[in-house]
Amino acid sequence: AQKVTQAQTEISVVEKEDVTLDCVYETRDTTYYLFWYKQPPSGELVFLIRRNSFDEQNEISGRYSWNFQKSTSSFNFTITASQVVDSAVYFCALSGNTGNQFYFGTGTSLTVIP
Amino acid sequence: EPEVTQTPSHQVTQMGQEVILRCVPISNHLYFYWYRQILGQKVEFLVSFYNNEISEKSEIFDDQFSVERPDGSNFTLKIRSTKLEDSAMYFCASCRGSSGSAPDTQYFGPGTRLTVL
C-alpha cells in the first residue's frame, strides 16, 4: 500500500525563522518518486520538487532544502529564513512504479507571522 | 511558461444536476488526471487518462463520473447527478509521460471549486 503521512497539521513561525515540514511515506515499490507541492491561499497546487528513490542526495533551491532518508522513509522539507509569502499548505506526495497516480499526505498548513 | 488551465473557477449547481468541468492540459503532455480536494482535506486521486482511455481510477470514481477528451486540447470531467458530498475543489493535472515505469511530474491546474446545493 502507498501512504504518505504528514503528522504536522499546522505550524506557525515568526518571519525569518527556519521551519521543517515532515513527510513520512510507506511503499512496497523499490522504485518510487516523492514530490512536494505548495498550495497558497489562492488554491492552486504548485510543484516544488521531484525526487526518485535512487537519489538520496539532499537538494537545495534558494531558501528551500529537502532531506531524503530512505532508512527512515522520510522526505522532509526545510524553509530557511521564512517569509510571509511562504504561508501556504504544503503537500508531500508519492508515486510508485506500479501506476502513475499520486498519493498525497494530508498537508501541513504553514503560517509565517510578520 | 505553459500551464494547465481549468474552467470554470467556481461552479454552483443543484443536487441532481449534471456538471462538466473543463481542463486544457499542457499541449505536449500525454497523461491527464483528475483529483479532488474536499475542503480542508487532502488531495485525492480520481482518474488517470492516456491514449484516449482510462488507465487507472479510484474507488471514488464511480458510475456517476466520466471523463472525455472531446478534441485535441480539452479534457473534461462529467458528474452525472451531483450529490452534496461532491462539493470539493477539482484539480486537473497533466504530465508529459513516463520513461518506462517512471512517473513524470504532474502539473496541476488552478482547480474548479464545485458547490452542490
Short mmCIF file of C-alpha atoms in Angstrom, two decimals:
data_model
loop_
_atom_site.label_atom_id
_atom_site.label_comp_id
_atom_site.label_asym_id
_atom_site.label_seq_id
_atom_site.Cartn_x
_atom_site.Cartn_y
_atom_site.Cartn_z
CA ALA A 1 0.00 0.00 0.00
CA GLN A 2 1.11 3.52 -0.70
CA LYS A 3 0.72 6.05 2.07
CA VAL A 4 2.06 9.47 2.96
CA THR A 5 1.90 10.86 6.45
CA GLN A 6 2.35 14.48 7.33
CA ALA A 7 1.97 14.49 11.08
CA GLN A 8 2.15 18.26 11.45
CA THR A 9 -1.28 19.68 10.72
CA GLU A 10 -0.44 23.32 11.38
CA ILE A 11 2.77 25.18 12.06
CA SER A 12 3.26 28.84 12.89
CA VAL A 13 6.61 30.55 12.80
CA VAL A 14 7.79 34.10 13.03
CA GLU A 15 9.28 35.57 9.89
CA LYS A 16 12.95 34.73 9.36
CA GLU A 17 12.77 31.57 11.42
CA ASP A 18 13.65 28.27 9.83
CA VAL A 19 10.94 25.63 9.66
CA THR A 20 10.95 21.94 8.75
CA LEU A 21 7.92 20.15 7.39
CA ASP A 22 7.95 16.42 7.94
CA CYS A 23 6.89 13.75 5.47
CA VAL A 24 6.97 10.00 6.09
CA TYR A 25 5.96 7.57 3.40
CA GLU A 26 5.14 3.89 3.02
CA THR A 27 5.53 1.90 -0.15
CA ARG A 28 6.36 -1.61 -1.25
CA ASP A 29 7.76 -0.41 -4.55
CA THR A 30 11.51 -0.50 -4.93
CA THR A 31 11.34 2.42 -7.32
CA TYR A 32 9.23 5.36 -6.32
CA TYR A 33 9.06 9.10 -6.57
CA LEU A 34 8.43 11.76 -3.98
CA PHE A 35 7.10 15.24 -4.53
CA TRP A 36 6.34 18.40 -2.63
CA TYR A 37 3.62 20.79 -3.71
CA LYS A 38 2.68 24.17 -2.31
CA GLN A 39 -0.95 25.29 -2.10
CA PRO A 40 -1.14 29.02 -1.41
CA PRO A 41 -4.40 30.62 -0.22
CA SER A 42 -5.43 31.09 -3.84
CA GLY A 43 -5.82 27.30 -4.02
CA GLU A 44 -3.64 26.14 -6.89
CA LEU A 45 -1.06 23.39 -6.47
CA VAL A 46 2.44 24.49 -7.28
CA PHE A 47 5.11 21.91 -7.97
CA LEU A 48 8.25 22.32 -5.85
CA ILE A 49 10.39 19.22 -6.21
CA ARG A 50 10.53 15.65 -7.51
CA ARG A 51 12.93 13.08 -6.11
CA ASN A 52 13.39 9.45 -7.13
CA SER A 53 14.14 6.65 -4.73
CA PHE A 54 17.64 6.10 -6.06
CA ASP A 55 18.80 9.61 -5.38
CA GLU A 56 19.29 10.31 -1.70
CA GLN A 57 21.29 13.44 -2.20
CA ASN A 58 19.85 16.38 -0.39
CA GLU A 59 18.76 19.24 -2.56
CA ILE A 60 18.84 22.95 -2.00
CA SER A 61 16.99 25.53 -4.04
CA GLY A 62 17.34 29.02 -2.66
CA ARG A 63 15.74 29.05 0.77
CA TYR A 64 14.25 25.59 0.25
CA SER A 65 16.02 22.35 1.02
CA TRP A 66 14.94 18.75 1.10
CA ASN A 67 16.31 15.88 3.15
CA PHE A 68 15.55 12.43 1.76
CA GLN A 69 16.39 9.48 4.01
CA LYS A 70 15.36 6.04 2.83
CA SER A 71 16.40 4.50 6.14
CA THR A 72 13.61 6.36 7.90
CA SER A 73 11.29 6.64 4.86
CA SER A 74 11.27 10.38 5.24
CA PHE A 75 11.41 13.27 2.82
CA ASN A 76 11.47 16.42 4.92
CA PHE A 77 11.28 19.96 3.63
CA THR A 78 13.03 22.90 5.27
CA ILE A 79 12.41 26.55 4.59
CA THR A 80 15.23 28.78 5.76
CA ALA A 81 14.59 32.38 6.81
CA SER A 82 10.85 32.03 6.27
CA GLN A 83 8.86 34.83 4.70
CA VAL A 84 5.19 35.75 4.86
CA VAL A 85 4.79 34.61 1.24
CA ASP A 86 5.71 31.10 2.36
CA SER A 87 2.37 30.87 4.17
CA ALA A 88 0.54 28.03 2.46
CA VAL A 89 -0.44 24.41 2.79
CA TYR A 90 2.37 22.10 1.76
CA PHE A 91 1.65 18.62 0.47
CA CYS A 92 4.03 15.73 0.18
CA ALA A 93 3.11 13.12 -2.45
CA LEU A 94 4.29 9.69 -3.50
CA SER A 95 4.10 7.86 -6.80
CA GLY A 96 5.14 4.28 -7.19
CA ASN A 97 6.24 2.34 -10.23
CA THR A 98 3.07 0.28 -10.48
CA GLY A 99 0.89 3.14 -11.54
CA ASN A 100 1.07 6.82 -12.05
CA GLN A 101 -1.43 8.20 -9.60
CA PHE A 102 -0.14 10.39 -6.82
CA TYR A 103 -0.81 9.66 -3.18
CA PHE A 104 -0.94 12.85 -1.18
CA GLY A 105 -0.42 13.43 2.51
CA THR A 106 -2.95 15.46 4.44
CA GLY A 107 -0.84 18.58 4.16
CA THR A 108 0.81 20.92 6.62
CA SER A 109 -0.57 24.41 6.94
CA LEU A 110 2.29 26.85 7.46
CA THR A 111 1.65 30.35 8.74
CA VAL A 112 4.53 32.80 8.78
CA ILE A 113 3.85 35.67 11.12
CA PRO A 114 5.41 39.02 10.23
CA GLU B 1 5.59 29.04 -19.32
CA PRO B 2 2.85 26.61 -20.36
CA GLU B 3 0.29 25.79 -17.72
CA VAL B 4 -2.80 23.73 -17.15
CA THR B 5 -5.99 25.78 -17.24
CA GLN B 6 -9.41 24.94 -15.85
CA THR B 7 -12.85 26.40 -16.31
CA PRO B 8 -14.93 27.49 -14.60
CA SER B 9 -13.10 28.57 -11.49
CA HIS B 10 -16.26 28.16 -9.45
CA GLN B 11 -19.40 26.19 -10.31
CA VAL B 12 -22.55 26.19 -8.23
CA THR B 13 -25.18 23.58 -9.01
CA GLN B 14 -28.28 22.00 -7.57
CA MET B 15 -28.19 18.45 -6.27
CA GLY B 16 -29.07 16.00 -9.03
CA GLN B 17 -27.84 18.22 -11.84
CA GLU B 18 -25.10 17.28 -14.25
CA VAL B 19 -21.90 19.29 -14.34
CA ILE B 20 -18.97 19.29 -16.70
CA LEU B 21 -15.62 20.55 -15.52
CA ARG B 22 -13.19 21.53 -18.21
CA CYS B 23 -9.44 21.39 -18.39
CA VAL B 24 -6.88 22.28 -21.01
CA PRO B 25 -3.70 20.32 -20.25
CA ILE B 26 -0.24 21.44 -21.30
CA SER B 27 -0.07 20.90 -25.03
CA ASN B 28 2.68 18.29 -25.35
CA HIS B 29 1.52 16.27 -22.36
CA LEU B 30 0.11 12.79 -22.86
CA TYR B 31 -1.24 11.80 -19.45
CA PHE B 32 -4.16 13.53 -17.82
CA TYR B 33 -5.61 13.29 -14.36
CA TRP B 34 -8.43 14.45 -12.16
CA TYR B 35 -8.10 14.84 -8.42
CA ARG B 36 -10.44 16.29 -5.86
CA GLN B 37 -9.93 18.01 -2.55
CA ILE B 38 -12.79 18.28 -0.12
CA LEU B 39 -12.40 21.48 1.87
CA GLY B 40 -9.59 21.21 4.39
CA GLN B 41 -8.74 17.65 3.43
CA LYS B 42 -6.07 16.01 1.34
CA VAL B 43 -5.95 15.79 -2.40
CA GLU B 44 -7.44 12.50 -3.62
CA PHE B 45 -6.86 10.79 -6.94
CA LEU B 46 -9.91 10.19 -9.11
CA VAL B 47 -8.76 9.02 -12.52
CA SER B 48 -5.91 8.97 -15.00
CA PHE B 49 -6.32 9.02 -18.76
CA TYR B 50 -3.92 8.07 -21.50
CA ASN B 51 -4.29 7.30 -25.18
CA ASN B 52 -7.99 8.10 -25.10
CA GLU B 53 -8.87 5.73 -22.34
CA ILE B 54 -8.90 5.49 -18.58
CA SER B 55 -5.70 3.93 -17.30
CA GLU B 56 -6.48 4.00 -13.58
CA LYS B 57 -9.35 5.04 -11.40
CA SER B 58 -10.01 5.14 -7.70
CA GLU B 59 -12.96 3.91 -5.69
CA ILE B 60 -14.28 7.44 -5.65
CA PHE B 61 -14.63 7.40 -9.43
CA ASP B 62 -17.93 5.53 -9.62
CA ASP B 63 -20.53 5.34 -12.38
CA GLN B 64 -21.65 8.91 -11.91
CA PHE B 65 -18.26 10.14 -13.10
CA SER B 66 -16.92 10.08 -16.62
CA VAL B 67 -14.01 11.64 -18.45
CA GLU B 68 -13.56 12.56 -22.04
CA ARG B 69 -11.07 14.16 -24.35
CA PRO B 70 -13.50 15.52 -26.93
CA ASP B 71 -10.86 17.21 -29.06
CA GLY B 72 -7.12 17.70 -29.16
CA SER B 73 -6.99 20.17 -26.31
CA ASN B 74 -9.78 19.70 -23.78
CA PHE B 75 -10.11 17.11 -21.04
CA THR B 76 -13.42 17.02 -19.23
CA LEU B 77 -14.84 15.52 -16.07
CA LYS B 78 -18.58 14.95 -16.02
CA ILE B 79 -20.57 14.29 -12.90
CA ARG B 80 -23.95 12.96 -13.98
CA SER B 81 -26.12 13.55 -10.95
CA THR B 82 -24.37 15.64 -8.36
CA LYS B 83 -24.65 14.95 -4.66
CA LEU B 84 -23.95 17.23 -1.74
CA GLU B 85 -20.79 15.30 -0.97
CA ASP B 86 -19.41 16.07 -4.43
CA SER B 87 -18.75 19.61 -3.22
CA ALA B 88 -14.99 19.97 -3.46
CA MET B 89 -12.15 21.53 -5.39
CA TYR B 90 -11.44 19.52 -8.52
CA PHE B 91 -7.93 19.64 -9.90
CA CYS B 92 -6.86 18.63 -13.36
CA ALA B 93 -3.23 17.63 -13.87
CA SER B 94 -1.12 16.57 -16.80
CA CYS B 95 2.32 15.20 -17.41
CA ARG B 96 4.47 14.51 -20.44
CA GLY B 97 4.59 10.80 -19.85
CA SER B 98 6.71 8.16 -18.33
CA SER B 99 10.08 6.77 -19.29
CA GLY B 100 9.44 3.11 -18.74
CA SER B 101 7.64 3.00 -15.44
CA ALA B 102 8.99 6.26 -14.11
CA PRO B 103 6.18 8.72 -13.49
CA ASP B 104 6.78 12.21 -14.66
CA THR B 105 5.98 15.32 -12.68
CA GLN B 106 2.32 16.19 -12.74
CA TYR B 107 1.45 19.84 -13.24
CA PHE B 108 -1.81 20.94 -11.72
CA GLY B 109 -4.36 23.43 -12.88
CA PRO B 110 -5.78 26.09 -10.56
CA GLY B 111 -8.82 23.98 -9.75
CA THR B 112 -12.57 24.31 -10.09
CA ARG B 113 -14.48 24.79 -6.88
CA LEU B 114 -17.74 22.85 -7.16
CA THR B 115 -20.52 23.71 -4.76
CA VAL B 116 -23.57 21.45 -4.74
CA LEU B 117 -26.64 22.91 -3.05
#
